[in-house]
Backbone as a printed PyTorch tensor [residue, N CA C, xyz], in Angstrom:
tensor([[[12.1540, 27.8200, 16.1480],
         [13.0280, 26.8660, 15.4860],
         [14.4360, 27.4380, 15.4070]],

        [[15.4040, 26.5950, 15.6940],
         [16.7770, 27.0900, 15.5980],
         [17.2740, 27.0300, 14.1490]],

        [[18.4420, 27.5860, 13.9240],
         [19.0030, 27.6810, 12.5710],
         [19.1940, 26.3210, 11.9200]],

        [[19.6090, 25.3260, 12.6990],
         [19.8100, 23.9710, 12.1740],
         [18.5080, 23.3980, 11.6280]],

        [[17.4160, 23.5600, 12.3740],
         [16.1290, 23.0460, 11.9150],
         [15.6750, 23.7520, 10.6500]],

        [[15.9080, 25.0470, 10.5660],
         [15.5600, 25.7670,  9.3440],
         [16.3470, 25.2410,  8.1550]],

        [[17.6010, 24.9000,  8.3650],
         [18.4390, 24.4010,  7.2790],
         [17.8870, 23.0840,  6.7390]],

        [[17.4700, 22.1900,  7.6200],
         [16.8980, 20.9080,  7.1920],
         [15.5760, 21.1480,  6.4670]],

        [[14.7260, 21.9370,  7.0690],
         [13.4210, 22.2680,  6.4880],
         [13.6060, 22.8640,  5.0930]],

        [[14.4650, 23.8520,  4.9700],
         [14.7200, 24.5010,  3.6780],
         [15.3080, 23.5200,  2.6680]],

        [[16.2210, 22.6710,  3.1020],
         [16.8360, 21.7010,  2.1920],
         [15.8000, 20.7200,  1.6500]],

        [[14.8790, 20.2900,  2.4890],
         [13.8370, 19.3690,  2.0360],
         [12.9080, 20.0410,  1.0310]],

        [[12.5270, 21.2770,  1.3130],
         [11.6620, 22.0000,  0.3750],
         [12.4010, 22.3160, -0.9240]],

        [[13.6920, 22.6110, -0.8330],
         [14.4930, 22.8320, -2.0480],
         [14.5670, 21.5550, -2.8860]],

        [[14.8070, 20.4270, -2.2330],
         [14.8630, 19.1530, -2.9300],
         [13.5430, 18.8700, -3.6420]],

        [[12.4450, 19.0880, -2.9420],
         [11.1270, 18.8720, -3.5500],
         [10.9480, 19.7770, -4.7660]],

        [[11.3450, 21.0190, -4.6570],
         [11.2250, 21.9450, -5.7740],
         [12.0570, 21.5220, -6.9740]],

        [[13.2690, 21.0540, -6.7100],
         [14.1550, 20.5980, -7.7920],
         [13.5750, 19.4000, -8.5290]],

        [[12.8180, 18.5750, -7.8200],
         [12.2540, 17.3520, -8.4040],
         [10.7780, 17.5150, -8.7800]],

        [[10.2910, 18.7500, -8.7490],
         [ 8.8900, 19.0450, -9.0890],
         [ 7.9010, 18.2540, -8.2310]],

        [[ 8.2110, 18.1400, -6.9550],
         [ 7.3260, 17.4720, -6.0040],
         [ 6.5380, 18.5460, -5.2660]],

        [[ 5.2330, 18.4520, -5.3090],
         [ 4.3670, 19.4080, -4.6050],
         [ 4.1920, 18.9540, -3.1620]],

        [[ 4.3010, 19.9140, -2.2410],
         [ 4.0760, 19.6320, -0.8240],
         [ 2.8980, 20.4920, -0.3760]],

        [[ 1.8920, 19.8280,  0.1870],
         [ 0.7110, 20.5260,  0.6880],
         [ 0.6290, 20.3180,  2.1860]],

        [[ 0.3560, 21.3810,  2.9190],
         [ 0.1100, 21.2860,  4.3510],
         [-1.3900, 21.4200,  4.5590]],

        [[-1.9990, 20.3650,  5.0700],
         [-3.4320, 20.3900,  5.3610],
         [-3.6360, 20.1080,  6.8370]],

        [[-4.4250, 20.9310,  7.4970],
         [-4.7220, 20.7250,  8.9020],
         [-5.8610, 19.7160,  9.0060]],

        [[-5.4810, 18.4700,  9.2700],
         [-6.4190, 17.3640,  9.3460],
         [-6.5380, 16.8860, 10.7830]],

        [[-7.3460, 15.8590, 11.0210],
         [-7.4910, 15.3010, 12.3620],
         [-6.1390, 14.8100, 12.8710]],

        [[-5.9930, 14.7890, 14.1830],
         [-4.7140, 14.4280, 14.7960],
         [-4.3150, 12.9770, 14.5610]],

        [[-5.2560, 12.1400, 14.1590],
         [-4.9200, 10.7370, 13.8910],
         [-4.7500, 10.4560, 12.3940]],

        [[-4.7440, 11.5090, 11.5790],
         [-4.5690, 11.3570, 10.1340],
         [-3.0950, 11.5390,  9.7850]],

        [[-2.4520, 10.4780,  9.2860],
         [-1.0190, 10.5790,  8.9950],
         [-0.7450, 11.3340,  7.6960]],

        [[ 0.5110, 11.6650,  7.5110],
         [ 0.9730, 12.2610,  6.2630],
         [ 0.8200, 11.2180,  5.1630]],

        [[ 0.7240, 11.6760,  3.9280],
         [ 0.5100, 10.7470,  2.8240],
         [ 1.2620, 11.2250,  1.5890]],

        [[ 1.6840, 10.2670,  0.7790],
         [ 2.3970, 10.5550, -0.4620],
         [ 1.6550,  9.9130, -1.6260]],

        [[ 1.5720, 10.6400, -2.7250],
         [ 1.0180, 10.0900, -3.9580],
         [ 2.0760, 10.1940, -5.0520]],

        [[ 2.8350,  9.1130, -5.2640],
         [ 3.8550,  9.1340, -6.3110],
         [ 3.2830,  9.4100, -7.6980]],

        [[ 2.0570,  8.9600, -7.9480],
         [ 1.4190,  9.1740, -9.2480],
         [ 1.2650, 10.6700, -9.5310]],

        [[ 0.9150, 11.4350, -8.4880],
         [ 0.7370, 12.8840, -8.6190],
         [ 1.9990, 13.6680, -8.2780]],

        [[ 3.0510, 12.9550, -7.8500],
         [ 4.2850, 13.6080, -7.4370],
         [ 4.0100, 14.6320, -6.3380]],

        [[ 3.2340, 14.1940, -5.3280],
         [ 2.8390, 15.1280, -4.2760],
         [ 2.8630, 14.4760, -2.8970]],

        [[ 3.0430, 15.3410, -1.9160],
         [ 3.0610, 14.9500, -0.5120],
         [ 2.0460, 15.8190,  0.2160]],

        [[ 1.2460, 15.1970,  1.0740],
         [ 0.3420, 15.9450,  1.9450],
         [ 0.8390, 15.7450,  3.3610]],

        [[ 1.2010, 16.8610,  3.9870],
         [ 1.6820, 16.8390,  5.3640],
         [ 0.5820, 17.3700,  6.2790]],

        [[ 0.3800, 16.6840,  7.3880],
         [-0.6050, 17.0900,  8.3810],
         [ 0.1160, 17.5800,  9.6320]],

        [[ 0.2700, 18.8870,  9.8060],
         [ 0.9440, 19.4060, 10.9970],
         [ 0.2570, 19.0130, 12.3020]],

        [[-1.0130, 18.6180, 12.2420],
         [-1.7580, 18.2160, 13.4380],
         [-1.5440, 16.7530, 13.8210]],

        [[-0.8620, 15.9780, 12.9630],
         [-0.6830, 14.5550, 13.2290],
         [ 0.0810, 14.3700, 14.5390]],

        [[-0.5250, 13.6450, 15.4790],
         [ 0.0790, 13.4360, 16.7950],
         [ 1.0330, 12.2530, 16.7550]],

        [[ 2.3120, 12.5630, 16.8340],
         [ 3.3700, 11.5630, 16.8280],
         [ 4.5960, 12.1580, 17.5050]],

        [[ 5.4680, 11.3070, 17.9520],
         [ 6.7250, 11.7630, 18.5540],
         [ 7.7830, 12.0520, 17.4900]],

        [[ 7.4820, 11.7250, 16.2480],
         [ 8.4250, 11.8950, 15.1520],
         [ 8.3530, 13.3340, 14.6370]],

        [[ 9.4960, 13.9480, 14.4080],
         [ 9.5270, 15.3510, 14.0010],
         [ 8.9510, 15.5540, 12.6040]],

        [[ 8.4720, 16.7530, 12.3600],
         [ 7.9100, 17.1210, 11.0600],
         [ 8.9470, 16.9270,  9.9610]],

        [[10.1800, 17.3720, 10.1950],
         [11.2320, 17.2530,  9.1840],
         [11.5090, 15.7980,  8.8160]],

        [[11.5660, 14.9370,  9.8160],
         [11.8000, 13.5200,  9.5430],
         [10.6470, 12.9420,  8.7330]],

        [[ 9.4250, 13.2790,  9.1220],
         [ 8.2500, 12.7760,  8.4030],
         [ 8.2540, 13.2500,  6.9540]],

        [[ 8.6030, 14.5100,  6.7310],
         [ 8.6550, 15.0450,  5.3780],
         [ 9.7280, 14.3150,  4.5570]],

        [[10.8970, 14.1160,  5.1330],
         [11.9640, 13.3850,  4.4420],
         [11.5050, 11.9710,  4.1020]],

        [[10.8120, 11.3540,  5.0300],
         [10.2860, 10.0000,  4.8280],
         [ 9.3220,  9.9680,  3.6420]],

        [[ 8.3960, 10.9230,  3.6130],
         [ 7.4160, 10.9640,  2.5170],
         [ 8.0930, 11.2680,  1.1790]],

        [[ 9.0300, 12.1810,  1.1700],
         [ 9.7550, 12.4790, -0.0690],
         [10.4970, 11.2490, -0.5770]],

        [[11.0180, 10.4430,  0.3300],
         [11.7670,  9.2530, -0.0840],
         [10.8760,  8.2680, -0.8380]],

        [[ 9.5860,  8.2360, -0.5280],
         [ 8.6860,  7.3520, -1.2740],
         [ 8.6310,  7.7530, -2.7460]],

        [[ 8.6060,  9.0470, -2.9980],
         [ 8.5680,  9.5110, -4.3840],
         [ 9.9260,  9.3140, -5.0530]],

        [[10.9890,  9.6330, -4.3400],
         [12.3220,  9.5560, -4.9220],
         [12.8220,  8.1270, -5.1010]],

        [[12.4950,  7.2330, -4.1540],
         [13.1000,  5.9000, -4.1550],
         [12.1000,  4.7580, -4.0500]],

        [[10.8030,  5.0670, -3.9380],
         [ 9.8050,  4.0300, -3.7140],
         [ 9.4700,  3.2230, -4.9530]],

        [[ 8.7800,  2.1430, -4.7140],
         [ 8.2910,  1.2770, -5.7870],
         [ 6.9200,  1.7880, -6.2010]],

        [[ 6.8740,  2.6340, -7.1970],
         [ 5.6440,  3.3100, -7.6060],
         [ 4.6190,  2.3550, -8.1840]],

        [[ 5.0550,  1.2710, -8.7520],
         [ 4.1180,  0.3060, -9.3250],
         [ 3.4530, -0.5380, -8.2460]],

        [[ 4.1380, -0.7500, -7.1440],
         [ 3.6030, -1.6030, -6.0880],
         [ 2.5330, -0.9020, -5.2610]],

        [[ 2.6520,  0.4070, -5.1220],
         [ 1.7230,  1.1220, -4.2530],
         [ 1.5200,  2.5370, -4.7790]],

        [[ 0.2810,  2.9130, -4.9860],
         [-0.0360,  4.2340, -5.5300],
         [-0.0030,  5.3140, -4.4610]],

        [[-0.2390,  4.9420, -3.1930],
         [-0.2670,  5.9150, -2.0980],
         [ 0.4740,  5.3200, -0.9110]],

        [[ 1.3060,  6.1420, -0.2930],
         [ 2.0220,  5.7460,  0.9110],
         [ 1.5820,  6.6400,  2.0620]],

        [[ 1.4480,  6.0650,  3.2600],
         [ 1.1480,  6.8610,  4.4450],
         [ 2.2920,  6.7230,  5.4290]],

        [[ 2.5080,  7.7890,  6.2050],
         [ 3.5890,  7.7800,  7.1750],
         [ 3.3460,  6.7420,  8.2540]],

        [[ 4.3830,  6.0190,  8.5860],
         [ 4.3680,  5.1290,  9.7400],
         [ 5.7950,  5.0540, 10.2640]],

        [[ 5.9580,  5.3580, 11.5470],
         [ 7.3040,  5.2690, 12.1010],
         [ 7.7570,  3.8210, 12.2540]],

        [[ 6.8480,  2.8690, 12.0470],
         [ 7.1770,  1.4590, 12.1550],
         [ 7.2310,  0.7630, 10.8040]],

        [[ 7.0420,  1.4920,  9.7310],
         [ 7.0800,  0.9070,  8.4080],
         [ 5.7480,  0.2940,  8.0220]],

        [[ 5.6770, -0.1990,  6.8080],
         [ 4.4600, -0.8300,  6.3010],
         [ 4.6900, -2.3200,  6.1750]],

        [[ 3.7540, -3.0860,  6.6730],
         [ 3.8760, -4.5520,  6.6390],
         [ 2.8180, -5.1330,  5.7360]]])
């Protein structure tokens, strides 16, 4: 990883720490997407998830559900590069 990628990665983990958001890395099946639980203030990232979307982008996406999502409408969010319909 180059220095730029480390900066993004570190900034996301710093942001999560500042907001008391737990990030867990679990090695799951390749078709299992990342998931967020706003109720628990936690994100589960699956490094094995097969997608063209970068890990950093996926992590930022999941963090945004906790920071800006509608927590009453949905208790759990899963990563989708196409959004949820």
